[in-house]
Amino acid sequence: MAGEEQESKNKGFRLLGILDVQKTPCAREAILHGAGGSLAAGLLYFLTTSRVKRSFDIGFAGFMFTTLGSWFYCRMNNAKIRVQQRIIQDGIKNKVVYEGSGLDPTNKPGAETTSGPS
């Protein structure tokens, strides 16, 4: 009984049997944005034209475009953040390596002056 509960916790929600929404980055938000986009597009088209079948088609297209757009935007944002984090980590590593040596970019030669009476 405890094994079944743990198995159901680890399984997560699979969309169409292929996409694990819980483990795929940005998938949950993209699907929620797509649902909202499809509802808005289909409902607005229906209210303006009163054509049911075409409204469904517009809603489905709205779902696809909104989901894919949101997913690509989120993935690009995540990639940009990972690149920035990698640059920062390299900078911190270089700071630790070069600190106090002659290669330290913050230690400029000739910058130290004595503040005594001349």
Coordinates of C-alpha atoms in Angstrom, one line a residue:
M1 CA 0.0 0.0 0.0
A2 CA 2.8 2.4 0.9
G3 CA 4.6 1.5 -2.4
E4 CA 1.6 2.4 -4.4
E5 CA 1.3 5.8 -2.8
Q6 CA 5.0 6.5 -3.4
E7 CA 4.7 5.4 -7.0
S8 CA 1.8 7.7 -7.6
K9 CA 3.7 10.6 -6.1
N10 CA 6.7 10.0 -8.3
K11 CA 4.7 9.5 -11.5
G12 CA 3.5 13.0 -12.0
F13 CA 1.0 14.2 -14.7
R14 CA 1.7 13.1 -18.2
L15 CA 0.2 15.0 -21.1
L16 CA -0.8 12.8 -24.1
G17 CA 1.4 10.1 -22.4
I18 CA 4.6 11.7 -23.6
L19 CA 5.2 15.0 -21.8
D20 CA 5.7 14.8 -18.1
V21 CA 4.4 18.3 -17.1
Q22 CA 5.8 18.1 -13.6
K23 CA 9.4 17.5 -14.7
T24 CA 9.6 19.5 -17.9
P25 CA 10.7 23.1 -17.3
C26 CA 8.1 25.7 -18.4
A27 CA 5.5 23.0 -19.5
R28 CA 3.0 23.7 -16.8
E29 CA 3.0 27.5 -17.3
A30 CA 2.9 27.2 -21.1
I31 CA -0.1 24.8 -21.0
L32 CA -2.0 27.1 -18.6
H33 CA -1.2 30.2 -20.8
G34 CA -2.4 28.2 -23.8
A35 CA -5.7 27.3 -22.1
G36 CA -6.3 30.9 -21.3
G37 CA -5.4 32.0 -24.8
S38 CA -7.6 29.4 -26.4
L39 CA -10.6 30.4 -24.3
A40 CA -10.1 34.1 -25.0
A41 CA -9.6 33.6 -28.8
G42 CA -12.5 31.1 -29.2
L43 CA -14.9 33.1 -27.1
L44 CA -14.1 36.4 -28.7
Y45 CA -14.4 35.0 -32.2
F46 CA -17.7 33.3 -31.2
L47 CA -19.1 36.5 -29.8
T48 CA -18.3 38.5 -32.9
T49 CA -19.4 35.9 -35.6
S50 CA -21.6 33.3 -33.8
R51 CA -20.0 30.5 -35.8
V52 CA -19.4 27.6 -33.5
K53 CA -17.2 25.3 -35.6
R54 CA -14.9 28.2 -36.7
S55 CA -14.8 29.4 -33.1
F56 CA -13.5 26.0 -32.0
D57 CA -10.9 26.1 -34.8
I58 CA -9.8 29.6 -33.7
G59 CA -9.7 28.5 -30.1
F60 CA -7.5 25.5 -31.0
A61 CA -5.2 27.6 -33.0
G62 CA -5.0 30.1 -30.1
F63 CA -4.1 27.2 -27.8
M64 CA -1.3 26.1 -30.1
F65 CA 0.2 29.5 -30.7
T66 CA -0.1 30.7 -27.1
T67 CA 1.3 27.4 -25.7
L68 CA 4.3 27.3 -28.1
G69 CA 5.0 31.1 -27.7
S70 CA 4.9 30.9 -24.0
W71 CA 7.1 27.8 -23.9
F72 CA 9.7 29.2 -26.3
Y73 CA 9.8 32.5 -24.4
C74 CA 10.2 30.7 -21.0
R75 CA 12.9 28.4 -22.4
M76 CA 14.9 31.2 -23.9
N77 CA 14.7 33.1 -20.6
N78 CA 15.9 30.1 -18.7
A79 CA 18.8 29.7 -21.2
K80 CA 19.8 33.3 -20.8
I81 CA 19.7 33.0 -17.0
R82 CA 21.9 29.9 -17.1
V83 CA 24.5 31.7 -19.3
Q84 CA 24.5 34.6 -16.9
Q85 CA 24.9 32.3 -13.9
R86 CA 27.8 30.5 -15.6
I87 CA 29.5 33.9 -16.3
I88 CA 29.1 34.9 -12.7
Q89 CA 30.4 31.6 -11.4
D90 CA 33.5 31.9 -13.7
G91 CA 34.1 35.4 -12.4
I92 CA 33.9 34.3 -8.8
K93 CA 36.2 31.4 -9.5
N94 CA 38.7 33.7 -11.2
K95 CA 38.5 36.1 -8.3
V96 CA 39.4 33.4 -5.9
V97 CA 42.3 32.1 -8.0
Y98 CA 43.8 35.5 -8.8
E99 CA 43.2 37.3 -5.5
G100 CA 46.4 38.8 -4.1
S101 CA 48.5 37.9 -7.1
G102 CA 50.0 40.1 -9.8
L103 CA 47.3 39.0 -12.2
D104 CA 44.5 40.4 -10.0
P105 CA 42.6 42.9 -12.1
T106 CA 41.5 44.9 -9.0
N107 CA 45.1 45.3 -7.9
K108 CA 46.5 48.0 -10.2
P109 CA 50.2 48.8 -9.9
G110 CA 51.0 52.4 -8.9
A111 CA 47.5 52.9 -7.5
E112 CA 48.7 52.7 -3.9
T113 CA 49.9 56.1 -2.6
T114 CA 51.0 57.0 0.8
S115 CA 48.8 59.5 2.6
G116 CA 51.5 61.1 4.7
P117 CA 52.9 64.6 4.7
S118 CA 55.0 65.5 1.7

